[in-house]
PDB file of N, CA and C in Angstrom:
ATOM      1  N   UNK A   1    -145.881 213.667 133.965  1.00  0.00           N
ATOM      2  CA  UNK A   1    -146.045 212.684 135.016  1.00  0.00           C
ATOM      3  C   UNK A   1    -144.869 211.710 134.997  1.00  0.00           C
ATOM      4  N   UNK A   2    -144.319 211.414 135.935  1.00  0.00           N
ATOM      5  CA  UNK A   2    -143.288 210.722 136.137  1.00  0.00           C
ATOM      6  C   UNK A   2    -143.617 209.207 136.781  1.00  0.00           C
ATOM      7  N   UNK A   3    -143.191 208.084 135.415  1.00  0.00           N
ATOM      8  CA  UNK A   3    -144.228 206.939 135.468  1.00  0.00           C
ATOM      9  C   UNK A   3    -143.101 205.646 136.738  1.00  0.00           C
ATOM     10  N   UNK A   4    -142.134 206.313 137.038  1.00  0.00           N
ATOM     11  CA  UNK A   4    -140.985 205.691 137.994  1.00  0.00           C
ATOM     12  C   UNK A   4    -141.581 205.989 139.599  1.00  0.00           C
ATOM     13  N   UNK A   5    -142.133 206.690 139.845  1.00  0.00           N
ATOM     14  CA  UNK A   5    -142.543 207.356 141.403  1.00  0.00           C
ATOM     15  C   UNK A   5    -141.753 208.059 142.076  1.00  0.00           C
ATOM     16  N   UNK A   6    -140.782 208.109 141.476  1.00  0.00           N
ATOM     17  CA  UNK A   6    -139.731 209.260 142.313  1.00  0.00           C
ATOM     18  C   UNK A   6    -139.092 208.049 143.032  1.00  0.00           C
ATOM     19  N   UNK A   7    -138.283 206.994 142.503  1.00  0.00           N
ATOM     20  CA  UNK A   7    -137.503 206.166 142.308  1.00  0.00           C
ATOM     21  C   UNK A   7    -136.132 206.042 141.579  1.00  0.00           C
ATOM     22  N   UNK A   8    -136.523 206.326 140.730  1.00  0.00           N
ATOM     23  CA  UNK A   8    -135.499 206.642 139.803  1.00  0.00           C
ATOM     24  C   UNK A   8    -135.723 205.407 138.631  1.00  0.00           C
ATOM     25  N   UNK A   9    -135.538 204.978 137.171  1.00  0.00           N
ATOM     26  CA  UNK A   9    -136.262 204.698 136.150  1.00  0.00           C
ATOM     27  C   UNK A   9    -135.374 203.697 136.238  1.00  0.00           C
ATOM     28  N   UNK A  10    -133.633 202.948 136.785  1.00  0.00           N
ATOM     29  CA  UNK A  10    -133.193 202.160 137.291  1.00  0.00           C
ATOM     30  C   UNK A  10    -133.328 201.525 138.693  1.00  0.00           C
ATOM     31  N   UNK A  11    -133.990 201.791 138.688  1.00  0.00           N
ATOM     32  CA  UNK A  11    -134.477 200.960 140.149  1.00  0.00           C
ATOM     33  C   UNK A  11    -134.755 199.657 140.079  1.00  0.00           C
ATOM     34  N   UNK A  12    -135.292 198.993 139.115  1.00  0.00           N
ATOM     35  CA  UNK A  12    -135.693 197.287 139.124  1.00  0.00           C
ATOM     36  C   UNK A  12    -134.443 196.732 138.486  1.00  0.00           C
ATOM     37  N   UNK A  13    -133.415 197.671 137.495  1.00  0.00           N
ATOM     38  CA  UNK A  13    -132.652 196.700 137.217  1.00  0.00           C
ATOM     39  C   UNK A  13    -131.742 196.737 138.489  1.00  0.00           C
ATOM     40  N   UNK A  14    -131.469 197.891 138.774  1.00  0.00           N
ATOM     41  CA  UNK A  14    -130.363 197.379 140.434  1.00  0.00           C
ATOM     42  C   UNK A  14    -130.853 196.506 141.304  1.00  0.00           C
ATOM     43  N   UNK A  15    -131.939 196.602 141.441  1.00  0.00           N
ATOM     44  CA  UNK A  15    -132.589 195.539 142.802  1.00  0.00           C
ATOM     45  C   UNK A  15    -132.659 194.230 141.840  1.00  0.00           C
ATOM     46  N   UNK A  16    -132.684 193.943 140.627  1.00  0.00           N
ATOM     47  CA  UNK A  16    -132.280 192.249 140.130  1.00  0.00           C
ATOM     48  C   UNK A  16    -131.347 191.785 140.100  1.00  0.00           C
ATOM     49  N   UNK A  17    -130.021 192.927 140.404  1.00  0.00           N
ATOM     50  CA  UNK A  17    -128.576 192.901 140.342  1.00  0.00           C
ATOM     51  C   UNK A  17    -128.093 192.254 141.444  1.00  0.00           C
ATOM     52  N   UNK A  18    -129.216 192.448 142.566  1.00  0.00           N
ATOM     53  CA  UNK A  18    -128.731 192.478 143.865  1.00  0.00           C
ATOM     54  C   UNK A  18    -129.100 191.225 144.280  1.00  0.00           C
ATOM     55  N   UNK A  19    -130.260 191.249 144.083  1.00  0.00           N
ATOM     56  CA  UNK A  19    -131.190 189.460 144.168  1.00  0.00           C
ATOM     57  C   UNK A  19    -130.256 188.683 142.814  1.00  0.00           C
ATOM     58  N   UNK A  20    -129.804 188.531 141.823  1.00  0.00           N
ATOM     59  CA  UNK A  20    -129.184 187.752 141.379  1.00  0.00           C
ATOM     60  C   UNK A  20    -127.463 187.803 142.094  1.00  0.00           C
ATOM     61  N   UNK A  21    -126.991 188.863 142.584  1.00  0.00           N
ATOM     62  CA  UNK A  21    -126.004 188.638 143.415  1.00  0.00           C
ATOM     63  C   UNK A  21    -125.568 187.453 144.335  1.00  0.00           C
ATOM     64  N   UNK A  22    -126.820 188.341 145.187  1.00  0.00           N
ATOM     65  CA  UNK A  22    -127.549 187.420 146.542  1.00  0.00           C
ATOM     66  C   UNK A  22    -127.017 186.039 146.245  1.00  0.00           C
ATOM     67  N   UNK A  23    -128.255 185.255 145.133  1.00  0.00           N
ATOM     68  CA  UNK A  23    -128.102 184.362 144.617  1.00  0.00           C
ATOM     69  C   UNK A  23    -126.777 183.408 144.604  1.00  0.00           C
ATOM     70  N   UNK A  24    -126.148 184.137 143.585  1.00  0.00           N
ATOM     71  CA  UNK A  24    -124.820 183.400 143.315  1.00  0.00           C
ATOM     72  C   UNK A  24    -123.982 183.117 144.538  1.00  0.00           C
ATOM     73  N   UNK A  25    -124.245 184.386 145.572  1.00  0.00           N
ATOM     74  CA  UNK A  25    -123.378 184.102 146.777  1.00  0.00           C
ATOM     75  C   UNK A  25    -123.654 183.243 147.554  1.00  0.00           C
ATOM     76  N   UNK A  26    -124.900 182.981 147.758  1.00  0.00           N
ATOM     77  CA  UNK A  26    -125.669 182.215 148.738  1.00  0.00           C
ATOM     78  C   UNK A  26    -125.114 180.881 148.220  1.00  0.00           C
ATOM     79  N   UNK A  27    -125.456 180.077 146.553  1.00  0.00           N
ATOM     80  CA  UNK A  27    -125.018 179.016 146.138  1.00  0.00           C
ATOM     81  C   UNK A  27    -123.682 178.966 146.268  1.00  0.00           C
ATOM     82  N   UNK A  28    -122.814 179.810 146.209  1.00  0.00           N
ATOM     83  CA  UNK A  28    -121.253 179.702 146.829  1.00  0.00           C
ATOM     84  C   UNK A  28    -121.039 179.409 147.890  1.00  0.00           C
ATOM     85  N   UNK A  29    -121.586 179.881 149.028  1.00  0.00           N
ATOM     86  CA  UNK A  29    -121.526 179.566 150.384  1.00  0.00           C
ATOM     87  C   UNK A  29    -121.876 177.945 150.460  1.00  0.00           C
ATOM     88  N   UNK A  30    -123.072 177.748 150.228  1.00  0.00           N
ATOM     89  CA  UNK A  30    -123.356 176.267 150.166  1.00  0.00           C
ATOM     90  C   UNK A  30    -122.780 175.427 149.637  1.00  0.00           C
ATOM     91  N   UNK A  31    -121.657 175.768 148.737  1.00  0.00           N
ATOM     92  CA  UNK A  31    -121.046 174.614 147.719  1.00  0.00           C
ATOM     93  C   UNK A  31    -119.939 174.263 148.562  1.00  0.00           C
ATOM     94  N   UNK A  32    -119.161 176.019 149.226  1.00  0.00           N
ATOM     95  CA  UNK A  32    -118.361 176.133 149.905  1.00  0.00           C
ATOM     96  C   UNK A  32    -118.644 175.038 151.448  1.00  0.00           C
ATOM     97  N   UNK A  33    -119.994 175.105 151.910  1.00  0.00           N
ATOM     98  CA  UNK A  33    -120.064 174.716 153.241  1.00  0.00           C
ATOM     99  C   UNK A  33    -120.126 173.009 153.241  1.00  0.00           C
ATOM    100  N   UNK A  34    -120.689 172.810 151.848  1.00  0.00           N
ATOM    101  CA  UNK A  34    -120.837 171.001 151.871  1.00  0.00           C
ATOM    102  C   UNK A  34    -119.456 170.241 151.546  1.00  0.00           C
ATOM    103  N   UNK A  35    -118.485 171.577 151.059  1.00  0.00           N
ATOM    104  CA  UNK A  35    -116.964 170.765 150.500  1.00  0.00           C
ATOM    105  C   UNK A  35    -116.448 170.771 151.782  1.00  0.00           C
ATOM    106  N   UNK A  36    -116.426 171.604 153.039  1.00  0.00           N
ATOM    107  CA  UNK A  36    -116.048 171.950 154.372  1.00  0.00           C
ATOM    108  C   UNK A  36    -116.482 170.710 154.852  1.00  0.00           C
ATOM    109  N   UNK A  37    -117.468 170.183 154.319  1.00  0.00           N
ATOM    110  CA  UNK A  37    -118.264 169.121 155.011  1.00  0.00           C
ATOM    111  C   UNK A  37    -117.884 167.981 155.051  1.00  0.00           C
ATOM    112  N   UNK A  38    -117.660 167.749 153.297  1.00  0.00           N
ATOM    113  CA  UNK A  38    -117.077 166.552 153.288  1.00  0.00           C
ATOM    114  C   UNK A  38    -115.728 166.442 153.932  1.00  0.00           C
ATOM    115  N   UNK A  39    -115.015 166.728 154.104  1.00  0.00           N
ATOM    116  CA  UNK A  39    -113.816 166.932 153.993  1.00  0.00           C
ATOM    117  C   UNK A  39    -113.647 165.784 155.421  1.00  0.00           C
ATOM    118  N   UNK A  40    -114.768 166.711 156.191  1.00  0.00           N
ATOM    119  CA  UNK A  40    -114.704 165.947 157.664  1.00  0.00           C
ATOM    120  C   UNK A  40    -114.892 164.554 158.128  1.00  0.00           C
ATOM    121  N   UNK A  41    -114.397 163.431 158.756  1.00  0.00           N
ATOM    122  CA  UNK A  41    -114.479 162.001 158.586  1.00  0.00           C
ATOM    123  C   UNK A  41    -115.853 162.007 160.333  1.00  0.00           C
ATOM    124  N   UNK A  42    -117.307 161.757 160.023  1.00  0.00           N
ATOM    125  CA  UNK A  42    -117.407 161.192 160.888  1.00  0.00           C
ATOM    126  C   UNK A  42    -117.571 160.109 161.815  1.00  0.00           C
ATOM    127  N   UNK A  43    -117.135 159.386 161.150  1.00  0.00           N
ATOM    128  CA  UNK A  43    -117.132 158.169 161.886  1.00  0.00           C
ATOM    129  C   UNK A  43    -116.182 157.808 162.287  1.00  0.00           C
ATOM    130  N   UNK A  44    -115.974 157.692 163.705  1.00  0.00           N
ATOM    131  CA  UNK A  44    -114.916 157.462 164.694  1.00  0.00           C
ATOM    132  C   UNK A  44    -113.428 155.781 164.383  1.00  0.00           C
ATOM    133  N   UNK A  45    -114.536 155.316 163.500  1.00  0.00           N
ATOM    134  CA  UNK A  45    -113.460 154.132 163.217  1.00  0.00           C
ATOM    135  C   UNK A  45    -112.619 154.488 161.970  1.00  0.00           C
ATOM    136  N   UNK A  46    -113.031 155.489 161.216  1.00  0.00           N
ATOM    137  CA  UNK A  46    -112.249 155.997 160.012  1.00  0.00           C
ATOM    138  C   UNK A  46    -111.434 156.584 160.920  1.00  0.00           C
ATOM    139  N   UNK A  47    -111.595 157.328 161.596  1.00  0.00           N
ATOM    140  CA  UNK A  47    -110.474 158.426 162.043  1.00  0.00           C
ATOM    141  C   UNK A  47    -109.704 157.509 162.977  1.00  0.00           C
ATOM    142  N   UNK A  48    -109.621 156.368 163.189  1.00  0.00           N
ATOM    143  CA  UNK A  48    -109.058 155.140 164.166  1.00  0.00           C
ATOM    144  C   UNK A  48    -108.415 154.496 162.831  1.00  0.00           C
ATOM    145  N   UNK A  49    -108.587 154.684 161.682  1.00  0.00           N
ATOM    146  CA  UNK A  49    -107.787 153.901 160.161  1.00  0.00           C
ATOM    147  C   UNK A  49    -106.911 154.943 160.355  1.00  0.00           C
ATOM    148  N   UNK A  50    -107.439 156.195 160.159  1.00  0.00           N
ATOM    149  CA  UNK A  50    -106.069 156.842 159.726  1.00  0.00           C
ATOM    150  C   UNK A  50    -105.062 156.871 160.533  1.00  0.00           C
ATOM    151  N   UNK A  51    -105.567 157.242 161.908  1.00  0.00           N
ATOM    152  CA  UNK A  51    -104.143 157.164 163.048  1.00  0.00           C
ATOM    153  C   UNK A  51    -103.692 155.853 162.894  1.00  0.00           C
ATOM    154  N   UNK A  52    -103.960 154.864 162.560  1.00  0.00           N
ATOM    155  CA  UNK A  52    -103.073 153.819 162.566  1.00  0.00           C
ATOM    156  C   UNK A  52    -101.977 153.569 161.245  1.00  0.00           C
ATOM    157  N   UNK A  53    -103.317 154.383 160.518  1.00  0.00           N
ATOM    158  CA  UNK A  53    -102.507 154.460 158.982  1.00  0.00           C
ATOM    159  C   UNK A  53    -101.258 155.202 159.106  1.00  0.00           C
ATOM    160  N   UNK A  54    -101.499 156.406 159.890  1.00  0.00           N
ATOM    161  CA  UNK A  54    -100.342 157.506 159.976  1.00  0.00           C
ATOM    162  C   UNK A  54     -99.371 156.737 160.739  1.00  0.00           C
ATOM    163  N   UNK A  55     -99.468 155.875 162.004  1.00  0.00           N
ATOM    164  CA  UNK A  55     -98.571 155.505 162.802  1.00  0.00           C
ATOM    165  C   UNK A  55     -98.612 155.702 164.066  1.00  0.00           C
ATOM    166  N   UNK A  56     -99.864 156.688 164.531  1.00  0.00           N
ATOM    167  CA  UNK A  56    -100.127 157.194 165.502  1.00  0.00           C
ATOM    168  C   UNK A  56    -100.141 156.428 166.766  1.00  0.00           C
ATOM    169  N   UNK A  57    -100.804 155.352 166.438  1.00  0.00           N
ATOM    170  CA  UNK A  57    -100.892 154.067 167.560  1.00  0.00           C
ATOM    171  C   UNK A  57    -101.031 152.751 166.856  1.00  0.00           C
ATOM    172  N   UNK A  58    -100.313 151.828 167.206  1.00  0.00           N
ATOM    173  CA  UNK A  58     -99.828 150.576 167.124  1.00  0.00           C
ATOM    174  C   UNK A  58    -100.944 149.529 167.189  1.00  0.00           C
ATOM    175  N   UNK A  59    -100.711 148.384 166.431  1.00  0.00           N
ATOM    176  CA  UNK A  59    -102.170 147.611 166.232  1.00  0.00           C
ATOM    177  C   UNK A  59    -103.075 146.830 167.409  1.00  0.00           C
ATOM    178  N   UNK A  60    -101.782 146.903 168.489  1.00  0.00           N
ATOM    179  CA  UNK A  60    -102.696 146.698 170.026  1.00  0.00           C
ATOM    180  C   UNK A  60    -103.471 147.141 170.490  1.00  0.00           C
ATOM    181  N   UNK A  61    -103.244 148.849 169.916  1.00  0.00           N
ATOM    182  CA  UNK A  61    -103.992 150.074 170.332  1.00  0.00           C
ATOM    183  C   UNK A  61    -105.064 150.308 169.519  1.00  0.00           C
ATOM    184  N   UNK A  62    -105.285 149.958 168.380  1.00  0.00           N
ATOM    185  CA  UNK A  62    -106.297 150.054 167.069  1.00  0.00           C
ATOM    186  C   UNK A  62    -107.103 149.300 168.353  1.00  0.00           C
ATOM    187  N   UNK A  63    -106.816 147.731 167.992  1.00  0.00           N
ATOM    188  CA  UNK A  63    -108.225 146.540 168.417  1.00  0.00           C
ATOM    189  C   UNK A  63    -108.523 147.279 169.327  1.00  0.00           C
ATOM    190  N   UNK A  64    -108.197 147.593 170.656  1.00  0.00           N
ATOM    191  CA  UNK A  64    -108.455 148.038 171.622  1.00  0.00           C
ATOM    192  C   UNK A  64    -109.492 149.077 171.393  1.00  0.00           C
ATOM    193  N   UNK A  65    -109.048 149.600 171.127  1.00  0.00           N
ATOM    194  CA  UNK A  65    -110.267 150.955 170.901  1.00  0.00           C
ATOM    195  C   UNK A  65    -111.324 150.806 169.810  1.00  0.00           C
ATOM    196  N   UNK A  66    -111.298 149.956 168.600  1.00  0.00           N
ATOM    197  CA  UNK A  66    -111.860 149.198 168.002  1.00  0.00           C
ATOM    198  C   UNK A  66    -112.998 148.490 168.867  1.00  0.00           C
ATOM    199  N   UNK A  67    -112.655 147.393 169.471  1.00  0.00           N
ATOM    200  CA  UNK A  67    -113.195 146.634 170.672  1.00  0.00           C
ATOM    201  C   UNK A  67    -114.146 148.039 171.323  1.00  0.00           C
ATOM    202  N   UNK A  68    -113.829 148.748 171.838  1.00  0.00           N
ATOM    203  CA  UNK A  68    -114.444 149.312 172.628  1.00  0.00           C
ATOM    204  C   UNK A  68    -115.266 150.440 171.982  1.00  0.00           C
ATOM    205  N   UNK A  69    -115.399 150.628 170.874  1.00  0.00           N
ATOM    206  CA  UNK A  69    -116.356 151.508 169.747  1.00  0.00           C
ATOM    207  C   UNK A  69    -117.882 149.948 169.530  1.00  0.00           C
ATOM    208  N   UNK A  70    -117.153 149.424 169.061  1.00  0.00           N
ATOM    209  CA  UNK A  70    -118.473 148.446 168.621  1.00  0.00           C
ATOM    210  C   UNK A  70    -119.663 148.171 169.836  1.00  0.00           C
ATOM    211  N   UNK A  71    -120.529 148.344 169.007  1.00  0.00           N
ATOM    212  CA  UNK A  71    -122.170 148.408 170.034  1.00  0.00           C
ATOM    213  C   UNK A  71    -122.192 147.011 170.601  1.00  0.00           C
ATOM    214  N   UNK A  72    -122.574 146.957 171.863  1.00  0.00           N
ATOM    215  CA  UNK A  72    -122.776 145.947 172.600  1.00  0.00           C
ATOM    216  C   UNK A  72    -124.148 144.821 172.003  1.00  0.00           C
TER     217      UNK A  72
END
């Protein structure tokens, strides 16, 4: 009697191979997707520091758009 089912007697360790695969990839992706994440500035007045930081627009042009971000 063949106590595998006509499976083959490696069958649970490949399929833990695969689910611990899975695993590791899945937590890669996510580590990968939250560093993607950070990376990104959202708040519109940071990204209004840096262009000014860079040089992009001049400090007339900051307030201005500054001025016109802030909630009424």
């Amino acid at each position: 009697m063949r106590w595998y089912h006509g499976y083959g007697p490696m069958t649970g360790g490949v399929l833990l191979w695969v689910v611990l695969v899975s695993l590791v990839a899945g937590a890669a992706l996510v580590v990968a997707l939250v560093a993607l994440r950070g990376r990104r500035s959202g708040s519109a007045t940071h990204v209004l520091d840096e262009r000014l930081a860079r040089g992009d627009i001049d400090a007339e042009e900051y307030e201005r758009v500054r001025r016109a971000l802030r909630p009424s």
